[in-house]
Coordinates of C-alpha atoms in Angstrom, one line a residue:
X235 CA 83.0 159.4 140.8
X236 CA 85.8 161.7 141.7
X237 CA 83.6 164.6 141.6
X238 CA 81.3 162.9 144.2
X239 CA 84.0 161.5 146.3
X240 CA 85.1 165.6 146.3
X241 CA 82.0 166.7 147.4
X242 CA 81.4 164.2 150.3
X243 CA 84.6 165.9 151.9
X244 CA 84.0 169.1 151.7
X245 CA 80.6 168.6 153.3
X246 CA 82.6 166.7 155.9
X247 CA 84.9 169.7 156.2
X248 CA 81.9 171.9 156.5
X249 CA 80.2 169.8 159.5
X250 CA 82.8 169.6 161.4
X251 CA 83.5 173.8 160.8
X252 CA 79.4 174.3 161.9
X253 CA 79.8 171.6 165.4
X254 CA 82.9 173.5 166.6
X255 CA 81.3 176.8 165.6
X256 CA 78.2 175.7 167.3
X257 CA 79.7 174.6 170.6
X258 CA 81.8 177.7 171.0
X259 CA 78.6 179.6 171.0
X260 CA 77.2 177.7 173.5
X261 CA 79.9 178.5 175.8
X262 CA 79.9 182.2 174.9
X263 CA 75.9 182.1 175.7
X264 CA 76.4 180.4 178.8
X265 CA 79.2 182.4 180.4
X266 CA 77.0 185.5 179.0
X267 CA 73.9 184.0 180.9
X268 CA 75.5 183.3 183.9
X269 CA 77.9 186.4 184.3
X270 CA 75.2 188.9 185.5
X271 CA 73.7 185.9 188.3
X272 CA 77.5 185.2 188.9
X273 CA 77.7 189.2 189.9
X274 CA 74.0 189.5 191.8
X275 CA 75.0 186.4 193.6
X276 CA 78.5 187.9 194.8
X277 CA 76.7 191.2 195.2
X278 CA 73.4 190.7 196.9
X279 CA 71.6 188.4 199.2
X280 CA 72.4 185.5 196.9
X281 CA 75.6 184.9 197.6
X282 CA 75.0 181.5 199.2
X283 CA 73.3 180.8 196.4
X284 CA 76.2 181.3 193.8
X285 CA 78.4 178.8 195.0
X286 CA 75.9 176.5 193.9
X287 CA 76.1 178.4 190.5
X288 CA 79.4 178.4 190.3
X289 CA 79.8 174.8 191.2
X290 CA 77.3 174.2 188.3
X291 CA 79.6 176.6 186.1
X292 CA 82.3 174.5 186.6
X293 CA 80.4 171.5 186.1
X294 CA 79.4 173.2 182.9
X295 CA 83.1 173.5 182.5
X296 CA 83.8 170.2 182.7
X297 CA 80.9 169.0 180.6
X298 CA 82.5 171.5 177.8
X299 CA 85.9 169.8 178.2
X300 CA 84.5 166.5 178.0
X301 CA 82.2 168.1 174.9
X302 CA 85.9 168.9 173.4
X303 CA 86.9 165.7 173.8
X304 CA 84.4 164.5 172.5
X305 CA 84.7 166.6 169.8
X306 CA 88.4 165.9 169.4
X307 CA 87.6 162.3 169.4
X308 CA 84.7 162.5 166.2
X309 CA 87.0 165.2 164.8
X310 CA 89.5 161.8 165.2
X311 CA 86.7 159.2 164.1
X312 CA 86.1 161.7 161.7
X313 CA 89.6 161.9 160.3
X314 CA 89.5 157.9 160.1
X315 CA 86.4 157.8 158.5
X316 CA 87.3 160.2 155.5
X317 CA 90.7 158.3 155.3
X318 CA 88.3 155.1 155.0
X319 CA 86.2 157.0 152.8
X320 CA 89.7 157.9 150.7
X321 CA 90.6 154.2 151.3
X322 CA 87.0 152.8 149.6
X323 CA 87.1 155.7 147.1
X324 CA 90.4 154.2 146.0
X325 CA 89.0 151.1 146.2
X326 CA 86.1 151.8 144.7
X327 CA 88.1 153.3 141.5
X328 CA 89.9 150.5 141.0
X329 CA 86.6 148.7 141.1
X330 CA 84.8 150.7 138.6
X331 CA 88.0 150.0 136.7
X332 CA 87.9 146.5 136.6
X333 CA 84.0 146.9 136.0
X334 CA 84.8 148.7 133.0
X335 CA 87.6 146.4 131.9
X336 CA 85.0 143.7 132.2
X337 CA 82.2 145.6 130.9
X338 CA 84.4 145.9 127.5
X339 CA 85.9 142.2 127.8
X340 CA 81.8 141.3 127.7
X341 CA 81.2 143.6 124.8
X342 CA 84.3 142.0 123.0
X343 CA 83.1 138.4 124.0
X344 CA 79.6 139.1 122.7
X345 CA 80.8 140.5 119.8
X346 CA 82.7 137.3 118.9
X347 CA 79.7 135.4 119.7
X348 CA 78.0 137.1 117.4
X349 CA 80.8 136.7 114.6
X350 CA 81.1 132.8 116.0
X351 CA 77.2 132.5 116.0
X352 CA 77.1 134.0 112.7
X353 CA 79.8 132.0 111.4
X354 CA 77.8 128.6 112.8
X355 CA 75.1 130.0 111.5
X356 CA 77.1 129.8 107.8
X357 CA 78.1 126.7 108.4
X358 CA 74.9 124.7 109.5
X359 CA 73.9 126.1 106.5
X360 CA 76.0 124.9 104.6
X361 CA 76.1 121.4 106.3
X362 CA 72.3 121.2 105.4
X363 CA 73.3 121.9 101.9
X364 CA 76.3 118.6 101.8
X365 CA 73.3 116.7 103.8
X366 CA 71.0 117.1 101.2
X367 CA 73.7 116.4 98.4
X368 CA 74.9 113.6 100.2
X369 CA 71.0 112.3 100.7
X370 CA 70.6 112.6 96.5
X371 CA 74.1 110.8 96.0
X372 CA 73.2 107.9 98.4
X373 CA 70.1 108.1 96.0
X374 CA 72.0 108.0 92.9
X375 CA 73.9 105.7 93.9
X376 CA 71.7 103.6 95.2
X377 CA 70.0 103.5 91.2
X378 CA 73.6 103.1 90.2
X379 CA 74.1 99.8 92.3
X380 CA 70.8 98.5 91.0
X381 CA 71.1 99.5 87.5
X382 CA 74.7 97.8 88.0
X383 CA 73.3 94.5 89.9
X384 CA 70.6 94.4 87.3
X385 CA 73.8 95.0 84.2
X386 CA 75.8 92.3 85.8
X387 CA 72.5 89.6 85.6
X388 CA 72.6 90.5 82.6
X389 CA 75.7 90.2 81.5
X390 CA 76.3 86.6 83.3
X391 CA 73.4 85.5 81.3
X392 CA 74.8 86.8 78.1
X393 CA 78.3 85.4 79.4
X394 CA 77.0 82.1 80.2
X395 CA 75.0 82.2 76.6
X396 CA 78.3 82.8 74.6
X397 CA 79.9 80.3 76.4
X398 CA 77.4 77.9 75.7
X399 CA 77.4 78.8 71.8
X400 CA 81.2 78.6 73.0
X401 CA 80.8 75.3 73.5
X402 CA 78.4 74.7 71.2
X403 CA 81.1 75.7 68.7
X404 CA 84.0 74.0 70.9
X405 CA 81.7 70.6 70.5
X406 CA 81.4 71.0 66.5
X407 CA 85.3 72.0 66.0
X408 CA 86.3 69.1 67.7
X409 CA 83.7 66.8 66.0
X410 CA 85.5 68.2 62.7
X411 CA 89.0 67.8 64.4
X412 CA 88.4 64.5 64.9
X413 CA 87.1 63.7 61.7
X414 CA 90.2 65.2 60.1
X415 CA 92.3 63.5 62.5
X416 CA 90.5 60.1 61.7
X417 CA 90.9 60.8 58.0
X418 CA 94.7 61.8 58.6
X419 CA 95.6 58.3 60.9
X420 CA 93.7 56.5 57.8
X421 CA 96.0 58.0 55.8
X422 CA 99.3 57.7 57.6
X423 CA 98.5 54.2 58.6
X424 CA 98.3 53.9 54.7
X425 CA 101.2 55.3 53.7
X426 CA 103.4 55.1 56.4
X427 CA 103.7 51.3 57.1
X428 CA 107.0 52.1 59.1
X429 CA 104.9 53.9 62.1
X430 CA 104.3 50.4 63.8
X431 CA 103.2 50.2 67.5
X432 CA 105.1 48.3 69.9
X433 CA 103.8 46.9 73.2
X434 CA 105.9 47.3 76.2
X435 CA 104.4 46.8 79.4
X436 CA 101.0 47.2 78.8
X437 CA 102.2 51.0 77.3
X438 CA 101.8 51.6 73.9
X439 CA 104.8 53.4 72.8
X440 CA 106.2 54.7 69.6
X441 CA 109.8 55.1 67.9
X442 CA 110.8 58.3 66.2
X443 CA 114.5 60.2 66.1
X444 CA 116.3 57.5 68.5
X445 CA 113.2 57.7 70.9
X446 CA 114.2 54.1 72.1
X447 CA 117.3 54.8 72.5
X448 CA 118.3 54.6 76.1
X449 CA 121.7 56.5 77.2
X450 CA 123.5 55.2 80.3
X451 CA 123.6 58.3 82.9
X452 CA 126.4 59.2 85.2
X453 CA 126.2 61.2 88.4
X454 CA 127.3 64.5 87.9
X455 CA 130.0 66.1 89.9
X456 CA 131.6 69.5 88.8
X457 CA 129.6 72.6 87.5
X458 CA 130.9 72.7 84.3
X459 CA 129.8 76.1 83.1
X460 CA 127.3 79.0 85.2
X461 CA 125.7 80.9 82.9
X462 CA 123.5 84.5 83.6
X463 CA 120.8 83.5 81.5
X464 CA 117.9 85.6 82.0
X465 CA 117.1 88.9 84.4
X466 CA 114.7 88.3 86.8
X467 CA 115.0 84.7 87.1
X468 CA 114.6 81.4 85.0
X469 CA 112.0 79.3 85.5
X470 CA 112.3 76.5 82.9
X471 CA 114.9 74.7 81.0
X472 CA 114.6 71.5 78.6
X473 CA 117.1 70.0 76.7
X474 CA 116.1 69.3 73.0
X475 CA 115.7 65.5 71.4
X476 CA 119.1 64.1 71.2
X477 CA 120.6 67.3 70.8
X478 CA 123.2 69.6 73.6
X479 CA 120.9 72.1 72.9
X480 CA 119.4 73.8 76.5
X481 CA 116.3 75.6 75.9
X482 CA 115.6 78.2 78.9
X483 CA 113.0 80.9 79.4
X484 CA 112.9 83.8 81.8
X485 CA 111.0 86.4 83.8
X486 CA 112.6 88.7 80.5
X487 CA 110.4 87.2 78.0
X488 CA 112.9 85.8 76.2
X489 CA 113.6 82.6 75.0
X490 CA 117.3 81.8 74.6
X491 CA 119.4 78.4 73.6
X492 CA 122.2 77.4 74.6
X493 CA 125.6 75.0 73.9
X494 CA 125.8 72.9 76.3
X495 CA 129.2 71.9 75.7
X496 CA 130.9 75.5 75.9
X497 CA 128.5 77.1 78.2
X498 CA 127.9 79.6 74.8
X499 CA 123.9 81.2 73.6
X500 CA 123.0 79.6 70.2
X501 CA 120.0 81.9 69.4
X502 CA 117.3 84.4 71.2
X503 CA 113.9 83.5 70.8
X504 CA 112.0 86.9 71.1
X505 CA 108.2 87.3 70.7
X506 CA 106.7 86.0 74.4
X507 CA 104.7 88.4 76.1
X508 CA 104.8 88.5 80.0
X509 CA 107.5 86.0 82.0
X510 CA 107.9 82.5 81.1
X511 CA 106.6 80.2 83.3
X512 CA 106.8 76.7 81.4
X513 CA 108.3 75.6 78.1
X514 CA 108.0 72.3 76.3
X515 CA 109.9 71.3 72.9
X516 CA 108.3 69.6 70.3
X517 CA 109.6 65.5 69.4
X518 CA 111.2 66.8 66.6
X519 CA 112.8 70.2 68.0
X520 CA 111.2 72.1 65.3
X521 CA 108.8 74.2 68.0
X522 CA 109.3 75.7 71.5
X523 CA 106.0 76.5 73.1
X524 CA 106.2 78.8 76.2
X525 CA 103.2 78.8 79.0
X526 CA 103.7 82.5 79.3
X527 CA 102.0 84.9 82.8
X528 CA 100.2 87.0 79.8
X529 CA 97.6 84.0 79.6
X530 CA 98.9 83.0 76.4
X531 CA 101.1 80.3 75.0
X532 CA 103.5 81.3 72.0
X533 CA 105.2 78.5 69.7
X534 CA 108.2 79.9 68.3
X535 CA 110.8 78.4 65.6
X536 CA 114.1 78.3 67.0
X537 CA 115.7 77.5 63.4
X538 CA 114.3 80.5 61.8
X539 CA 113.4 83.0 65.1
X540 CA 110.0 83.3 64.0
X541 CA 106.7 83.0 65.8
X542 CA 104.7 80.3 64.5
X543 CA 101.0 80.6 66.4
X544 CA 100.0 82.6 69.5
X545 CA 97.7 80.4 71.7
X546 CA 95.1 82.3 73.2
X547 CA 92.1 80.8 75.0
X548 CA 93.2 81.0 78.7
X549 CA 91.4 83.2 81.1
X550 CA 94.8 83.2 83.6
X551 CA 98.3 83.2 84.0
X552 CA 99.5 80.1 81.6
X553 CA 101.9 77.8 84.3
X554 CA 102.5 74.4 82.7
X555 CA 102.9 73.3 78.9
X556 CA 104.0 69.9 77.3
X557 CA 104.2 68.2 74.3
X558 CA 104.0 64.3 73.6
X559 CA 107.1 62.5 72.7
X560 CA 105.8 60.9 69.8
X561 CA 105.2 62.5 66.5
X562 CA 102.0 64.9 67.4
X563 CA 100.6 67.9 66.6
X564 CA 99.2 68.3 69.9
X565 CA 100.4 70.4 73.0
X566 CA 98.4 70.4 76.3
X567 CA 98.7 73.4 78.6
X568 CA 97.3 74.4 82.5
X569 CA 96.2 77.5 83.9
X570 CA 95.1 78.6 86.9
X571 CA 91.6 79.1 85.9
X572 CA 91.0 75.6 86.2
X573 CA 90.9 74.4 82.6
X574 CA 93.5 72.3 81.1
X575 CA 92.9 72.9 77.2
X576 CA 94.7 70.4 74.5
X577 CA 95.9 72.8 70.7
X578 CA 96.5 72.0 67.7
X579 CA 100.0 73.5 66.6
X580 CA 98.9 73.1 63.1
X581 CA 96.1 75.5 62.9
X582 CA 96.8 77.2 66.5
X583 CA 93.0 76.5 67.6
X584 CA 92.2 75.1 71.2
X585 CA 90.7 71.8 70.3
X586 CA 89.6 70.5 73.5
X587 CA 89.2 71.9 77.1
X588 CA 88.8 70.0 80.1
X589 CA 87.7 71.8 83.7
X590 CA 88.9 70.8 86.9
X591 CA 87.9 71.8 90.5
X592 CA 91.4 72.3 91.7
X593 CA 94.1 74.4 89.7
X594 CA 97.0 72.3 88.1
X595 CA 100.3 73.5 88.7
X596 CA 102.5 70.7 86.2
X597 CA 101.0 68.5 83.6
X598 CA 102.8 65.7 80.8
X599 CA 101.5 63.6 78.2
X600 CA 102.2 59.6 78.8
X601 CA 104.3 57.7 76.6
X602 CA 101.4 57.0 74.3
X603 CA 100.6 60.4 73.7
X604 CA 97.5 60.2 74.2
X605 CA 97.3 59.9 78.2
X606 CA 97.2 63.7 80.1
X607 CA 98.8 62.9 83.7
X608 CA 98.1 66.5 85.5
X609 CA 99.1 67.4 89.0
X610 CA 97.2 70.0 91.2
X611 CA 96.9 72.0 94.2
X612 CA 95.2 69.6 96.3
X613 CA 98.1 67.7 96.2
X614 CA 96.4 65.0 93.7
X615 CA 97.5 63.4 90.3
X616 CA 94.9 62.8 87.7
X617 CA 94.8 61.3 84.4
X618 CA 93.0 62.5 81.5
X619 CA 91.6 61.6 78.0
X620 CA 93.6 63.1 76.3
X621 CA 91.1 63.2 73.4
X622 CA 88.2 63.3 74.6
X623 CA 88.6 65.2 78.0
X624 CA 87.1 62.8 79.7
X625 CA 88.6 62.0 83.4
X626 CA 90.2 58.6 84.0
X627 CA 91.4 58.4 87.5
X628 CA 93.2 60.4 90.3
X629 CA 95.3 59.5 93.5
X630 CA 96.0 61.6 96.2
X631 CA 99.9 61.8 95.7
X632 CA 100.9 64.5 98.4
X633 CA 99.5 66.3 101.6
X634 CA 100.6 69.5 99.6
X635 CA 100.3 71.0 95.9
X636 CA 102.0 69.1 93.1
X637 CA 104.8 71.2 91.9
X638 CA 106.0 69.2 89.0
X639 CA 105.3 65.9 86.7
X640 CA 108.4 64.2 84.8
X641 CA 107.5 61.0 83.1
X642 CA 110.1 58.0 82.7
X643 CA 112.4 57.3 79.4
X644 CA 110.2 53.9 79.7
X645 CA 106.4 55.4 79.9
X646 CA 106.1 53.1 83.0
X647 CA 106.7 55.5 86.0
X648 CA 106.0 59.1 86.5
X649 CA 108.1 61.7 88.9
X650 CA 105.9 64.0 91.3
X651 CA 107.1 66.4 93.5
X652 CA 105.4 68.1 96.1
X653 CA 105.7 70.9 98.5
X654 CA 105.6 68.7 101.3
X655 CA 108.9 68.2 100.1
X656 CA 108.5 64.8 99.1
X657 CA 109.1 63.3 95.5
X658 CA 107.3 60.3 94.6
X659 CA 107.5 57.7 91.6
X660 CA 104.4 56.5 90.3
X661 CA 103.4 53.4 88.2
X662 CA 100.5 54.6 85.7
X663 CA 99.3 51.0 85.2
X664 CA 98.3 50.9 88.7
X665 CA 98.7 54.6 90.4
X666 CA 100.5 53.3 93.0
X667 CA 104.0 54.7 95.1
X668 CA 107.0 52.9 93.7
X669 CA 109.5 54.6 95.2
X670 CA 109.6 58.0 97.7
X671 CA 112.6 59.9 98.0
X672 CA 113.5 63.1 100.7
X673 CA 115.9 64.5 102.5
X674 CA 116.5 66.8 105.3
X675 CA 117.2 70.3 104.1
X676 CA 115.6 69.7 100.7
X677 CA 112.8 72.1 100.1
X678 CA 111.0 73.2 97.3
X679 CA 111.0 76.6 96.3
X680 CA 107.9 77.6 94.3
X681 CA 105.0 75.4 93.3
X682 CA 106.6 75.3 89.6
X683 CA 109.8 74.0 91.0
X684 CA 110.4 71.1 88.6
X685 CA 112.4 67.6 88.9
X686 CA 113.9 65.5 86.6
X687 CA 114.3 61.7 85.8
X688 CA 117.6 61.0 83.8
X689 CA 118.0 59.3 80.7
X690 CA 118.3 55.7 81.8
X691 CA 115.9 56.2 85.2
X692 CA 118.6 55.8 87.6
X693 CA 119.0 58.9 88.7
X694 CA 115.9 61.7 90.2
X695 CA 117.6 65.2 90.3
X696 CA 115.6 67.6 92.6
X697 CA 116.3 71.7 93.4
X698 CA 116.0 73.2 96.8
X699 CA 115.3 76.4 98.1
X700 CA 118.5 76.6 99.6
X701 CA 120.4 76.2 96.4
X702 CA 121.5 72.8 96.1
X703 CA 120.7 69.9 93.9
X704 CA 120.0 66.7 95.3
X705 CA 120.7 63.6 93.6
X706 CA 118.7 60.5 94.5
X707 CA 119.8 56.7 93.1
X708 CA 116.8 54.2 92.4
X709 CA 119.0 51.8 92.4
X710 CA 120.9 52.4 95.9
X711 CA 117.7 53.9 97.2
X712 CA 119.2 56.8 99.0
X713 CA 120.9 60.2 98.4
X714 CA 124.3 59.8 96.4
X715 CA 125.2 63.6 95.5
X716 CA 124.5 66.5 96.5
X717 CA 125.7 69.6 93.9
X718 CA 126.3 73.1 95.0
X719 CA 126.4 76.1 92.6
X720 CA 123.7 78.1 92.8
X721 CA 123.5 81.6 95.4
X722 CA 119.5 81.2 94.6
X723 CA 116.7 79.0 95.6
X724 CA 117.1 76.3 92.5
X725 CA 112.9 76.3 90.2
X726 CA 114.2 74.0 87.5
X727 CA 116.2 70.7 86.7
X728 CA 116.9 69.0 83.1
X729 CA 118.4 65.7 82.5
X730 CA 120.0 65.8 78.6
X731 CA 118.6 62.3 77.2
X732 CA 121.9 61.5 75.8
X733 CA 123.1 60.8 79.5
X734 CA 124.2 63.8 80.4
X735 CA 124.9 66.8 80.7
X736 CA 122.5 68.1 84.3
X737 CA 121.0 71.7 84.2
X738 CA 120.0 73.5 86.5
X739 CA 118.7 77.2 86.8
X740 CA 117.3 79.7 89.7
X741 CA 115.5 82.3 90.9
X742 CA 118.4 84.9 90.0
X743 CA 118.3 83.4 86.2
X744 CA 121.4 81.5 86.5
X745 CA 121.7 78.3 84.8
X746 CA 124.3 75.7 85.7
X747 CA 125.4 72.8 83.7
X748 CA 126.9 70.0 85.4
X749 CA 128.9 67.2 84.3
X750 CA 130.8 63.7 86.0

């Protein structure tokens, strides 16, 4: 470019060099021409005739000035034109510069389009690849789900086989249960003529260890002792049979007893697995059975520390557990896979199972023990066979779950409470409402928060969430104490069937034992 640009002027240079060159030898050719005319004219006869020449000379003369000019003026235009021409050149360089800039910006670009093409190129490729994987996966696993749909038929049909051999063999233990059972009544009721049944109320009832003996109660007042008895919380307590022995079982897995009187711990019970969610004592307060999360119940000796049985039979967490109050081998425990199943603490076999549609949160034998009154989730109470299995009646008790059973010193009247916070006393001759106690502020804190009758039925004790314990009167039908203690949303109240003392425990595994 430069050498072009270099070339154009100096042919510039030269045409402008060859125009003046050419115009002065025009003027030299026509002064040379006209000079000898110019001298014949002045000379000889034409004279009149060079005038004229001469006038032409000088017209001649003027037309070379204004040919100078005119030259002068393209010599000018000339001038401007190359500066122009210098201007585009300039121009024109930068131009070519920016063309090659962006000639090698393209080259760059296409070069990363190749390496981004190529790289595209990799990974469609490889995306093909994961889409055809993928494609055999959804394959396989489609023939997975099958083969599993297909394994899970079959296993319900071998599931609901064994559990009909299940209770195929359920049917023929308890035929032989009962036989054994008949044959052991024969021979009680033979040898034991001091076992006599007494009618009270249209309730059989029985007498063993002071069972008839009724305690007056007294309202309790001052919080005798606080005791830190388990981590993690205490949800049960029961006093044993005419004893001031507390019984109390925690989220620790331990089951501990306690004086009463000095507030001291008697023994440790250890051998539950998973927290304790229920306990019941047997009539002669040689077993503790704990309704444990694990799905199991364990019986445990509290004279020797031992474990007696591990019940095992339940298909969820274990929450309610009692045993009769008359001499019995039995205990009757609730789950919440909808069975309530009746054991036999002798061998430590589940003798009898009964299904219900609605999970039962508290359960207790009647005074007869015979008689399972269960309360559930749908807020109804039910009675059972205890025997046979076989349903007797139901009530709808509460417009909420049941949350705890407690029956009467008498065996006439049961306690329910409910978490719609009201607590309601039964009579099991006729399933109807006796008596209904509440209170504003009183609110149940789990749906295992138990209440209590006392010793005499005067008296309903009931925890709250907001750790108080309210005392009802059946007499005076209204609220005549209310007992503050507890930094914790109260699960659990115990009357002592001697009268007194009250116990109470909470969600932080403190117990309090409260006295007149």
């Amino acid at each position: 470019m430069r050498n072009s640009s270099k070339d154009l002027e100096e042919a510039g240079r030269a045409a402008i060099k060859r125009a003046i060159r050419d115009l002065r030898k025009r003027h030299f050719l026509e002064e040379g021409a006209h000079a000898s005319a110019i001298l014949a004219l002045q000379r000889g006869p034409f004279a009149a005739q060079g005038l004229e020449w001469k006038e032409k000379a000088e017209n001649l003369e003027v037309e070379l000035q204004q040919c100078y000019k005119a030259q002068s003026r393209l010599s000018e235009q000339l001038v401007d034109e190359v500066s122009e021409c210098r201007t585009s050149k300039a121009l024109l360089l930068e131009k070519s510069a920016a063309v090659i800039k962006l000639q090698n910006e393209v080259a760059q670009t296409r070069e990363e389009c190749l390496k981004l093409k190529e790289a595209l190129d990799e990974k469609s490729r490889a995306f093909d690849i994961v889409l055809r994987e993928n494609e055999e996966l959804r394959v396989k696993l489609e023939e997975q789900i099958l083969k599993s749909r297909s394994t899970e038929a079959e296993n319900k049909m071998l599931i609901e086989r064994m559990m009909l051999e299940k209770m195929k063999d359920a049917e023929k233990l308890n035929e032989i249960n009962a036989m054994y059972q008949d044959l052991m009544d024969q021979l009680k009721v033979s040898s034991i003529g001091q076992l006599a049944r007494q009618q009270v109320d249209g309730v059989v009832r029985r007498t063993e260890l002071g069972l008839d003996y009724h305690a007056e109660s007294t309202i309790p007042s001052l919080c005798r002792h606080v005791i830190h008895a388990h981590d993690g919380g205490c949800g049960s307590i029961a006093f044993q049979s005419n004893s001031t022995k507390l019984v109390s079982g925690g989220q620790d897995q331990k089951i501990k007893v306690w004086d009463s009187t000095t507030g001291l711990l008697a023994t440790t019970l250890h051998g539950c697995v998973g927290s304790v969610l229920d306990l019941t004592i047997t009539h002669d307060n040689r077993l503790v059975v704990a309704a444990c999360s694990s799905n199991n119940l364990y019986a445990l000796e509290p004279a020797s520390g031992r474990a007696r049985h591990t019940l095992s039979g339940h298909r969820d967490k274990v929450c309610s557990v009692d045993a009769p109050k008359v001499p019995s081998r039995h205990v009757a425990s609730a789950a919440y896979d909808h069975t309530i199943k009746l054991w036999d603490l002798g061998t430590g076999f589940c003798i009898n199972t009964i299904m219900s549609n609605s999970n039962c949160n508290a359960l207790c034998y009647a005074a007869d023990g015979l008689t399972l009154c269960s309360g559930h989730l749908d807020g109804n109470l039910r009675l059972w066979d205890g025997r046979s299995g076989k349903f007797i009646n139901e009530v709808v008790g509460h417009s909420n779950a049941i949350t705890s059973i407690c029956l009467s010193r008498s065996g006439n009247t049961v306690l329910t409470s409910g978490r719609d916070n009201m607590h309601n006393i039964y009579d099991l001759r006729s399933l109807e409402v006796c008596e209904t106690f509440k209170v504003s502020g009183n609110q149940l804190a789990s749906n295992w928060s138990r209440s209590c009758i006392s010793a005499d039925d005067s008296y309903v004790a009931v925890g709250s969430a907001d750790g108080a314990v309210h005392i009802w009167s059946r007499l005076k039908k209204g609220l005549v104490a209310t007992l503050r203690g507890h930094a914790a949303p109260v699960l659990s109240c115990s009357w002592n069937g001697m009268g007194e003392p009250l116990a109470s425990a909470d969600k932080t595994g403190t117990v309090c034992i409260w006295s007149p």
